[in-house]
PDB file of C-alpha atoms in Angstrom:
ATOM      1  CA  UNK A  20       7.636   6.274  25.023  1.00  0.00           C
ATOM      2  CA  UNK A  21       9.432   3.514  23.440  1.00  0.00           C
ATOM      3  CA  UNK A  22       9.085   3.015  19.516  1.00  0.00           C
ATOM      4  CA  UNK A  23       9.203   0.420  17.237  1.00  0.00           C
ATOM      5  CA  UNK A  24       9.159   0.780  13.770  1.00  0.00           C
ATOM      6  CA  UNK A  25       5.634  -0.803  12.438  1.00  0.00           C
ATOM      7  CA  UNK A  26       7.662  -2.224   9.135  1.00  0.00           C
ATOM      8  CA  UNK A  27      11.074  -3.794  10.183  1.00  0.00           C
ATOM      9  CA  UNK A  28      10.221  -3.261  13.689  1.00  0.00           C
ATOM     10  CA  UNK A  29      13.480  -1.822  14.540  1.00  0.00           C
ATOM     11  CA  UNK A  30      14.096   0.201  17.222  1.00  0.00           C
ATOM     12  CA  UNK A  31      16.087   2.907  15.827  1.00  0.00           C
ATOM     13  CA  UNK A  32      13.785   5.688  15.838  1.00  0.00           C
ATOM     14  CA  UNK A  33      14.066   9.136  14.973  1.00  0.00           C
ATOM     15  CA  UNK A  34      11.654  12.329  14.811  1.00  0.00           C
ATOM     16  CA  UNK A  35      10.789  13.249  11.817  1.00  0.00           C
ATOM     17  CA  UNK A  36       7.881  16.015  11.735  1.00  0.00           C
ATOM     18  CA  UNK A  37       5.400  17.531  13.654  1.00  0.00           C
ATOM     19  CA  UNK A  38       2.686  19.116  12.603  1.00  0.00           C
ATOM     20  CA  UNK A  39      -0.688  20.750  14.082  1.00  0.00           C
ATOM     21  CA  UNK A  40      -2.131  17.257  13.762  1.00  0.00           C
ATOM     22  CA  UNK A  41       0.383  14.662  14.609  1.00  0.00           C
ATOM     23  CA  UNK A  42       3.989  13.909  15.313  1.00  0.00           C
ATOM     24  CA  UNK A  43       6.072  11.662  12.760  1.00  0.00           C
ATOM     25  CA  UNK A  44       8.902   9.171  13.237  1.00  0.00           C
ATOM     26  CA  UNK A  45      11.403   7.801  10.796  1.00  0.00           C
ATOM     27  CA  UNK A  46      12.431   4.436  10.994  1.00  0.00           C
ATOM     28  CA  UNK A  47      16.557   4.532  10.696  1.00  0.00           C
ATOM     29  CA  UNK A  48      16.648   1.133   9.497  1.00  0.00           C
ATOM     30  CA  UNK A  49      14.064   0.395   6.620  1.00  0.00           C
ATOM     31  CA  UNK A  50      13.417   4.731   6.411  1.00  0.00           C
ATOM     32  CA  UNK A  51       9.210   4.277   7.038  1.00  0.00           C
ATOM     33  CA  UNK A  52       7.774   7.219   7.614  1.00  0.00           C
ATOM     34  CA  UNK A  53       4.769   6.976  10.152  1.00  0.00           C
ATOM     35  CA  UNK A  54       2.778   8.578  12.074  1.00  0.00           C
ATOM     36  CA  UNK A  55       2.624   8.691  16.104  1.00  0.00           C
ATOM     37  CA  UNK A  56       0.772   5.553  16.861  1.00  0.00           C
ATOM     38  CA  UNK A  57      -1.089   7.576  19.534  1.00  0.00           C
ATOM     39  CA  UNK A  58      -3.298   9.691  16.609  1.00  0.00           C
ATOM     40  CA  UNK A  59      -4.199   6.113  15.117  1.00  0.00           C
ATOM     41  CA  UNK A  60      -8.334   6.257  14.803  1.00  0.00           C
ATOM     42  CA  UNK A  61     -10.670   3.834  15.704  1.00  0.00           C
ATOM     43  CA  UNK A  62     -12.290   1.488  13.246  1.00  0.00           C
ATOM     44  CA  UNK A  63     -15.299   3.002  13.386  1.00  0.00           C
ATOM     45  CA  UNK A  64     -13.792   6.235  12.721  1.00  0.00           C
ATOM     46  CA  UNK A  65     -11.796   5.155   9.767  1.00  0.00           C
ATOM     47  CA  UNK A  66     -13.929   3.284   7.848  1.00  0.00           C
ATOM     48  CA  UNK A  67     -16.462   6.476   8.231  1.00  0.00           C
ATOM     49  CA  UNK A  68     -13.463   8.759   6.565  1.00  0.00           C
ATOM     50  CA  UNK A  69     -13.781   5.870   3.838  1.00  0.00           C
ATOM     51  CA  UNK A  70     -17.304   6.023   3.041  1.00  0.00           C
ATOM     52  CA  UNK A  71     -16.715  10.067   2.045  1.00  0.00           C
ATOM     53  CA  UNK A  72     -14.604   8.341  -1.011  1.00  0.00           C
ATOM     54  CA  UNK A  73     -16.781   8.017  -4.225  1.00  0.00           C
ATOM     55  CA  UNK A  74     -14.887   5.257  -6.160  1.00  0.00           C
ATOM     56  CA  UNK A  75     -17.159   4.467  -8.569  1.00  0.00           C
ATOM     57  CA  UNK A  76     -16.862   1.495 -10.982  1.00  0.00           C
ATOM     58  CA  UNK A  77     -17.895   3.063 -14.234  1.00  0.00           C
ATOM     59  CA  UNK A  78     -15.903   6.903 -13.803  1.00  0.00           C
ATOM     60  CA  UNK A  79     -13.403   7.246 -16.216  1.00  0.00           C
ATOM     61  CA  UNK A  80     -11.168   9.569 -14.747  1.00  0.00           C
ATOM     62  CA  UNK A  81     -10.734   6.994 -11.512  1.00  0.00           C
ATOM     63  CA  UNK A  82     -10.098   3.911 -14.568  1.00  0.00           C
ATOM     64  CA  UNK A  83      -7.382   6.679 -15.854  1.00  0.00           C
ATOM     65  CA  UNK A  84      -5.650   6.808 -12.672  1.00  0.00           C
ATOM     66  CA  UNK A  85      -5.988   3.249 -11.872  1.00  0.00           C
ATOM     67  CA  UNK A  86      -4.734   2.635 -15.314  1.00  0.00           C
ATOM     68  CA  UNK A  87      -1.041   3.837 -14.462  1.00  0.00           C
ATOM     69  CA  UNK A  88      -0.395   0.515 -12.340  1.00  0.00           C
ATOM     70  CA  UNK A  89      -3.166  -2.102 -14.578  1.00  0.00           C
ATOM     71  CA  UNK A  90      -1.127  -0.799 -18.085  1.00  0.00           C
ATOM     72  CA  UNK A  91       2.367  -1.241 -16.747  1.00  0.00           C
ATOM     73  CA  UNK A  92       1.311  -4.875 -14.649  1.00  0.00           C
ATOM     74  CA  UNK A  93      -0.064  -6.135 -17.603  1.00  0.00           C
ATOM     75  CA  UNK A  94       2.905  -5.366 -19.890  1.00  0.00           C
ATOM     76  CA  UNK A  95       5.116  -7.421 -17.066  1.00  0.00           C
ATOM     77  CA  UNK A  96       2.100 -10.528 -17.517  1.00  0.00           C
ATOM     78  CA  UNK A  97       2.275 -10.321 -20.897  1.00  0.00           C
ATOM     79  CA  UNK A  98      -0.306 -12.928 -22.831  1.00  0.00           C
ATOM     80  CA  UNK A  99      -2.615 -14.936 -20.989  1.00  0.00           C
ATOM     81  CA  UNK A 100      -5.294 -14.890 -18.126  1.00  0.00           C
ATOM     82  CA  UNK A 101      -3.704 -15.137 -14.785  1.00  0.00           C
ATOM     83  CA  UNK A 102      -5.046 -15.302 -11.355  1.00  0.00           C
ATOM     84  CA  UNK A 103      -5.114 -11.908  -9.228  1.00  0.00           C
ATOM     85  CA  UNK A 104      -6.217 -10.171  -6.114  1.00  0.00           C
ATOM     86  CA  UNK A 105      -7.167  -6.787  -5.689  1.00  0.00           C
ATOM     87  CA  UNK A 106      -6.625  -6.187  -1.526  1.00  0.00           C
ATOM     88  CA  UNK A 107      -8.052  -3.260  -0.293  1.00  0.00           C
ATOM     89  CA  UNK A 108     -10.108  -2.762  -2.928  1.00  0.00           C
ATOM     90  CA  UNK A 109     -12.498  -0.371  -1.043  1.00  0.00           C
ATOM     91  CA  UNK A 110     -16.061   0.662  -1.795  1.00  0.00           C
ATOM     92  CA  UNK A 111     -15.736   0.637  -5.901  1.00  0.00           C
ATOM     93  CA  UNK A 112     -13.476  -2.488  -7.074  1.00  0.00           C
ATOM     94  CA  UNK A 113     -12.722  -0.403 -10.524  1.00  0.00           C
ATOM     95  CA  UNK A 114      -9.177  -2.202 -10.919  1.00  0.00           C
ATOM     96  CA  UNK A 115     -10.568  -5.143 -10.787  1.00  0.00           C
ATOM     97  CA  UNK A 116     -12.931  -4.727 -13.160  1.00  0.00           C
ATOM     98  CA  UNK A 117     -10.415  -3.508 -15.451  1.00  0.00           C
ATOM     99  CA  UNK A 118      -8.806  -6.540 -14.997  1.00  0.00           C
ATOM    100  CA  UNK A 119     -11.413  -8.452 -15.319  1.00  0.00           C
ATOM    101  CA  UNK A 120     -11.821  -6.900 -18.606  1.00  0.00           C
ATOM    102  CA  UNK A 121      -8.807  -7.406 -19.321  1.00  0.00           C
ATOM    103  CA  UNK A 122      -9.203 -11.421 -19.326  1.00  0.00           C
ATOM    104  CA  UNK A 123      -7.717 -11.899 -15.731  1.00  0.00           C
ATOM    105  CA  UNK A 124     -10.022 -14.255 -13.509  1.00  0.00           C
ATOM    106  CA  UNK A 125     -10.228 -11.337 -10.378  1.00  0.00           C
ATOM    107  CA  UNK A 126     -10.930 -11.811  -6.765  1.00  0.00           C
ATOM    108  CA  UNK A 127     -11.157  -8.609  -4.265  1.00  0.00           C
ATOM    109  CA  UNK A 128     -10.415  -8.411  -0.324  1.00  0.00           C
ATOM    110  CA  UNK A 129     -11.036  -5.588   1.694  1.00  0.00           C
ATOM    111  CA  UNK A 130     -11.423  -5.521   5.602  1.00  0.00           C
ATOM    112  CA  UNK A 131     -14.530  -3.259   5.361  1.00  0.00           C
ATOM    113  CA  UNK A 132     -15.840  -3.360   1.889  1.00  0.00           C
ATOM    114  CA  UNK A 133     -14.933  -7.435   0.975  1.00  0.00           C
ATOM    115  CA  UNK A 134     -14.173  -9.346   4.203  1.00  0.00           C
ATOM    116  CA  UNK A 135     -13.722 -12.004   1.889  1.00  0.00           C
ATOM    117  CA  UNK A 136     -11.475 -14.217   4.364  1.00  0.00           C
ATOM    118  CA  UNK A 137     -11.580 -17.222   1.692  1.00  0.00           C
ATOM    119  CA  UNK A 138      -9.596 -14.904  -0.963  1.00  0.00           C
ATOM    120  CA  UNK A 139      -6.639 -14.948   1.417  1.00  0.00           C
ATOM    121  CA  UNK A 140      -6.248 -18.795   1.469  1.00  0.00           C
ATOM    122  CA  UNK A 141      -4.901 -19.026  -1.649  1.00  0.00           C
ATOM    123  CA  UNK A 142      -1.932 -17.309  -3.633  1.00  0.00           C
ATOM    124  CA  UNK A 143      -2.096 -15.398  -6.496  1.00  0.00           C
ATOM    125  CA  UNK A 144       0.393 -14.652 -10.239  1.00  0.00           C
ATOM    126  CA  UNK A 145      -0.479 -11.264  -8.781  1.00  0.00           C
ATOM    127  CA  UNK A 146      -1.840  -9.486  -5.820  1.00  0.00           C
ATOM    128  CA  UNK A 147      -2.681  -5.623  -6.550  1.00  0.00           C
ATOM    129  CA  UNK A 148      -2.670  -3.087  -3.622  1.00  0.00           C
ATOM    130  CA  UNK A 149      -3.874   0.763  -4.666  1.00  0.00           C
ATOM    131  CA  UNK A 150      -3.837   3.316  -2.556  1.00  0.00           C
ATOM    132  CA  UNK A 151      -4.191   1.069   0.776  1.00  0.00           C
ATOM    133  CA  UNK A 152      -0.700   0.493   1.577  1.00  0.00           C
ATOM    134  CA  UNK A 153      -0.621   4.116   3.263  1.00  0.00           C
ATOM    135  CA  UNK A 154      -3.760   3.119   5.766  1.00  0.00           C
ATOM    136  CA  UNK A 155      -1.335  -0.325   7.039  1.00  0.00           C
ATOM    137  CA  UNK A 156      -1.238   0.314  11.005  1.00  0.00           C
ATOM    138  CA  UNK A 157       0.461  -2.896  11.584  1.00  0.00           C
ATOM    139  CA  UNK A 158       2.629  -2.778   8.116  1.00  0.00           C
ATOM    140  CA  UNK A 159       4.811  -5.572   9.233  1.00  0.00           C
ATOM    141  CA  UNK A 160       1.659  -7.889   9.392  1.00  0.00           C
ATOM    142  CA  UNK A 161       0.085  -6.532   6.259  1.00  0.00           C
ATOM    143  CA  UNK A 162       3.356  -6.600   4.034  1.00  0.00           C
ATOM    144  CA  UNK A 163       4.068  -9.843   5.084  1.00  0.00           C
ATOM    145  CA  UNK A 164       0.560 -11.106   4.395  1.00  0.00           C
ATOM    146  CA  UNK A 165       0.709  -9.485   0.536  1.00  0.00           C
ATOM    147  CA  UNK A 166       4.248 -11.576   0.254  1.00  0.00           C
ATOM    148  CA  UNK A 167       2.001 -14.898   1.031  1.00  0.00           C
ATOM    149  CA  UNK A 168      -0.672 -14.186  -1.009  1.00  0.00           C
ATOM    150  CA  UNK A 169       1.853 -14.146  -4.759  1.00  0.00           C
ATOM    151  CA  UNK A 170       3.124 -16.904  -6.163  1.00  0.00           C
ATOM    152  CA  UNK A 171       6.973 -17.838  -6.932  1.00  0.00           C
ATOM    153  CA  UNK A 172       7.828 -15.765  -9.727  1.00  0.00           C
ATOM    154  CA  UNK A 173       4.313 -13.566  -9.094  1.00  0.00           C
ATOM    155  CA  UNK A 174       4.187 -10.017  -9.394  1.00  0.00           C
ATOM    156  CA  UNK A 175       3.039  -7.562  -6.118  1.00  0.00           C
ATOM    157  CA  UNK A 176       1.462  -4.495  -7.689  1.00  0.00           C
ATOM    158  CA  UNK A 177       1.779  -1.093  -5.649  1.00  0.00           C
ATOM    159  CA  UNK A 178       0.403   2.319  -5.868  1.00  0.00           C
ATOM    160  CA  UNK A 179       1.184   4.907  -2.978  1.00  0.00           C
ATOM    161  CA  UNK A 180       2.484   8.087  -3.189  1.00  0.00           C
ATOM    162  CA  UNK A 181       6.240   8.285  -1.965  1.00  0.00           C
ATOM    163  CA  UNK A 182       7.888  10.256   0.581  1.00  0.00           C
ATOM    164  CA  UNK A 183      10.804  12.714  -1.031  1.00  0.00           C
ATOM    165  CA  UNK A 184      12.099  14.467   1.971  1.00  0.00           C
ATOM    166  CA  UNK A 185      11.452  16.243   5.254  1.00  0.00           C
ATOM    167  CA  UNK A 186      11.188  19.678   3.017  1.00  0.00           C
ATOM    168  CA  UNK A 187       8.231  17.894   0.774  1.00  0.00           C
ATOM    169  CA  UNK A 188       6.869  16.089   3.880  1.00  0.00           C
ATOM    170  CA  UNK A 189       6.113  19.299   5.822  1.00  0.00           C
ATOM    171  CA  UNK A 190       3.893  21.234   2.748  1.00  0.00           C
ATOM    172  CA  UNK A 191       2.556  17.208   1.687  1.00  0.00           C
ATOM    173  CA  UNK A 192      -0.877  17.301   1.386  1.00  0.00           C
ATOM    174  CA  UNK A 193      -0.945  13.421   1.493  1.00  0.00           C
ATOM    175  CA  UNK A 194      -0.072  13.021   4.976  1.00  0.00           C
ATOM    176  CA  UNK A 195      -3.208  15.133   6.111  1.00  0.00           C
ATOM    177  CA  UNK A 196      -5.330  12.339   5.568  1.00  0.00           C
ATOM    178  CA  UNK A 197      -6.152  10.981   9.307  1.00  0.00           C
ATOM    179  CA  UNK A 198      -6.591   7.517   7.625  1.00  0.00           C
ATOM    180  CA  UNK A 199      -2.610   7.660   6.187  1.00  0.00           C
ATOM    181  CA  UNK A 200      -0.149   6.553   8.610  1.00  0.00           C
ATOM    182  CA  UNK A 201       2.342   4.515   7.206  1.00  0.00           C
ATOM    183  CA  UNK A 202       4.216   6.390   4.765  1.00  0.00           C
ATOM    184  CA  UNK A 203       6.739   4.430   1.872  1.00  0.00           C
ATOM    185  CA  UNK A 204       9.707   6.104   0.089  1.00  0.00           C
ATOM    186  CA  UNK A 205      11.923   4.772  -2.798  1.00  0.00           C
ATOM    187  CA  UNK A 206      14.632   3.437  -0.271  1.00  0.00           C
ATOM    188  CA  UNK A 207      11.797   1.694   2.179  1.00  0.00           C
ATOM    189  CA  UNK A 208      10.744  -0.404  -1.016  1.00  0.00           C
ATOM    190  CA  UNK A 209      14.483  -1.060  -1.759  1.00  0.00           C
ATOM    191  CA  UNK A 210      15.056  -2.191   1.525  1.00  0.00           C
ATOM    192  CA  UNK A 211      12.180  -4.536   1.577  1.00  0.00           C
ATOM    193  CA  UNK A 212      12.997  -5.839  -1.886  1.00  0.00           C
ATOM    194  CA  UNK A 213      16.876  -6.719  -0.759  1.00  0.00           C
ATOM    195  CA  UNK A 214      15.637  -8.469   2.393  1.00  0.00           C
ATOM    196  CA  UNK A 215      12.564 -10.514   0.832  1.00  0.00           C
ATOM    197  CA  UNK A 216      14.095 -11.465  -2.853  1.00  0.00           C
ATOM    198  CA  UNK A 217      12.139  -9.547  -4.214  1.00  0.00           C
ATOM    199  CA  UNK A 218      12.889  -7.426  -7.962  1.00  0.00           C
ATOM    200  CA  UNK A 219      11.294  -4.280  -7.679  1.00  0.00           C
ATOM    201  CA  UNK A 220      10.190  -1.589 -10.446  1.00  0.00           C
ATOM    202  CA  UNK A 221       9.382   1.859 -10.259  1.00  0.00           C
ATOM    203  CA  UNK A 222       7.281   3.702 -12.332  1.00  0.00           C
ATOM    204  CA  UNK A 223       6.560   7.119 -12.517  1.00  0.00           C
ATOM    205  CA  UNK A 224       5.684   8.840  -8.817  1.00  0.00           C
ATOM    206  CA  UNK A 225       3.492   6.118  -7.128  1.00  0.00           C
ATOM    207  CA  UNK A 226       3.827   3.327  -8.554  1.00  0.00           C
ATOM    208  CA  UNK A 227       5.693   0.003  -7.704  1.00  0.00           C
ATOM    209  CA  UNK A 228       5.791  -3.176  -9.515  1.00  0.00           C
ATOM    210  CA  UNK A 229       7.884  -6.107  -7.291  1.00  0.00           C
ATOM    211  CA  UNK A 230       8.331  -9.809  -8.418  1.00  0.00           C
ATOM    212  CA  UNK A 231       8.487 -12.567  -6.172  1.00  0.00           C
ATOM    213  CA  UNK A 232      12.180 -14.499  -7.363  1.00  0.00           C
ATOM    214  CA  UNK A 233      11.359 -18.453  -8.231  1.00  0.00           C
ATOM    215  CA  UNK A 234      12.257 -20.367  -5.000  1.00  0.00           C
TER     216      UNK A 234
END
């Protein structure tokens, strides 16, 4: 089988893990993590692991986790109300709402939940992505559709958790989600940040602020 990496789409491709339910590769070049793109499911069988989730608008414990990428985006906004997109906003749009709330004008895109096709012709001062960036297949496509989407000088708001190393991976309870395939570490953000002029933040575990550099 020949392998391409489904980020950089390099061909330098190594095993990384196998497990009872899939194999994994690593990517040499931008260090992806992702799962053999034989296991990927069908949409009809993804989108039903989806509709288990119970994001719901109004919980406060889901507006507490959201809250660790909304608090430190909004510090990097500072004052004002600024355009945004939530992609992959899933069932329960709570971050935007928070937003929203916030005094952001908000619009959402998911390809299940919001097939809002009209809310990708446009660009954004920031595009948020929350625990989607994980279910990419075709990461190459996706990552370079978020870059379109922000503005010069626009922020690209993250939230995944991060691959450590092949010790963490094997006991990681995030990869046994059949929905996540396309799994991010530190250096894989780095890497994409040096090749698309991008400046990136992290903070804390899983989140990642980048900024689109003026042209």
């Amino acid at each position: 089988m020949i392998l391409e990496c489904p980020l950089c789409q390099s061909a330098h491709i190594a095993d990384f893990e196998q497990d009872r339910r899939r194999r994994y590769f690593r990517c040499q070049t931008c260090l992806l993590v992702f799962a053999d793109p034989e296991c990927l499911l069908p949409p009809e069988e993804e989108k039903a692991v989806y509709d288990q989730h119970e994001n719901i608008v109004e919980d406060e414990g889901y507006r507490a986790f959201l809250g660790r990428l909304a608090t430190p985006l909004m510090h990097k906004l500072g004052n004002g109300a600024y355009q945004g997109l939530d992609f992959g906003c899933g069932p329960g749009p709570a971050l935007a709402a928070i937003l929203t709330e916030a005094g952001h004008n908000m619009m959402v895109y998911d390809p299940y939940f919001a097939p809002n096709a009209i809310a990708l012709e446009r660009t954004y001062d920031f595009v948020t992505c929350t625990e989607a960036i994980e279910h990419f297949y075709m990461p190459h496509k996706e990552w370079r559709l978020l870059l379109s989407l922000v503005k010069s000088g626009g922020w690209l708001a993250i939230m995944t958790k991060l691959v450590i190393d092949a010790d963490a991976f094997k006991s990681w309870h995030y990869k046994n989600d059949p929905t996540h395939v396309s799994f991010f570490s530190r250096e894989t953000f780095s890497y994409l940040a040096d090749r698309d002029g991008l400046d990136v933040d992290f903070v804390g575990n899983d989140v990642i602020l980048l900024r689109k550099r003026n042209e």
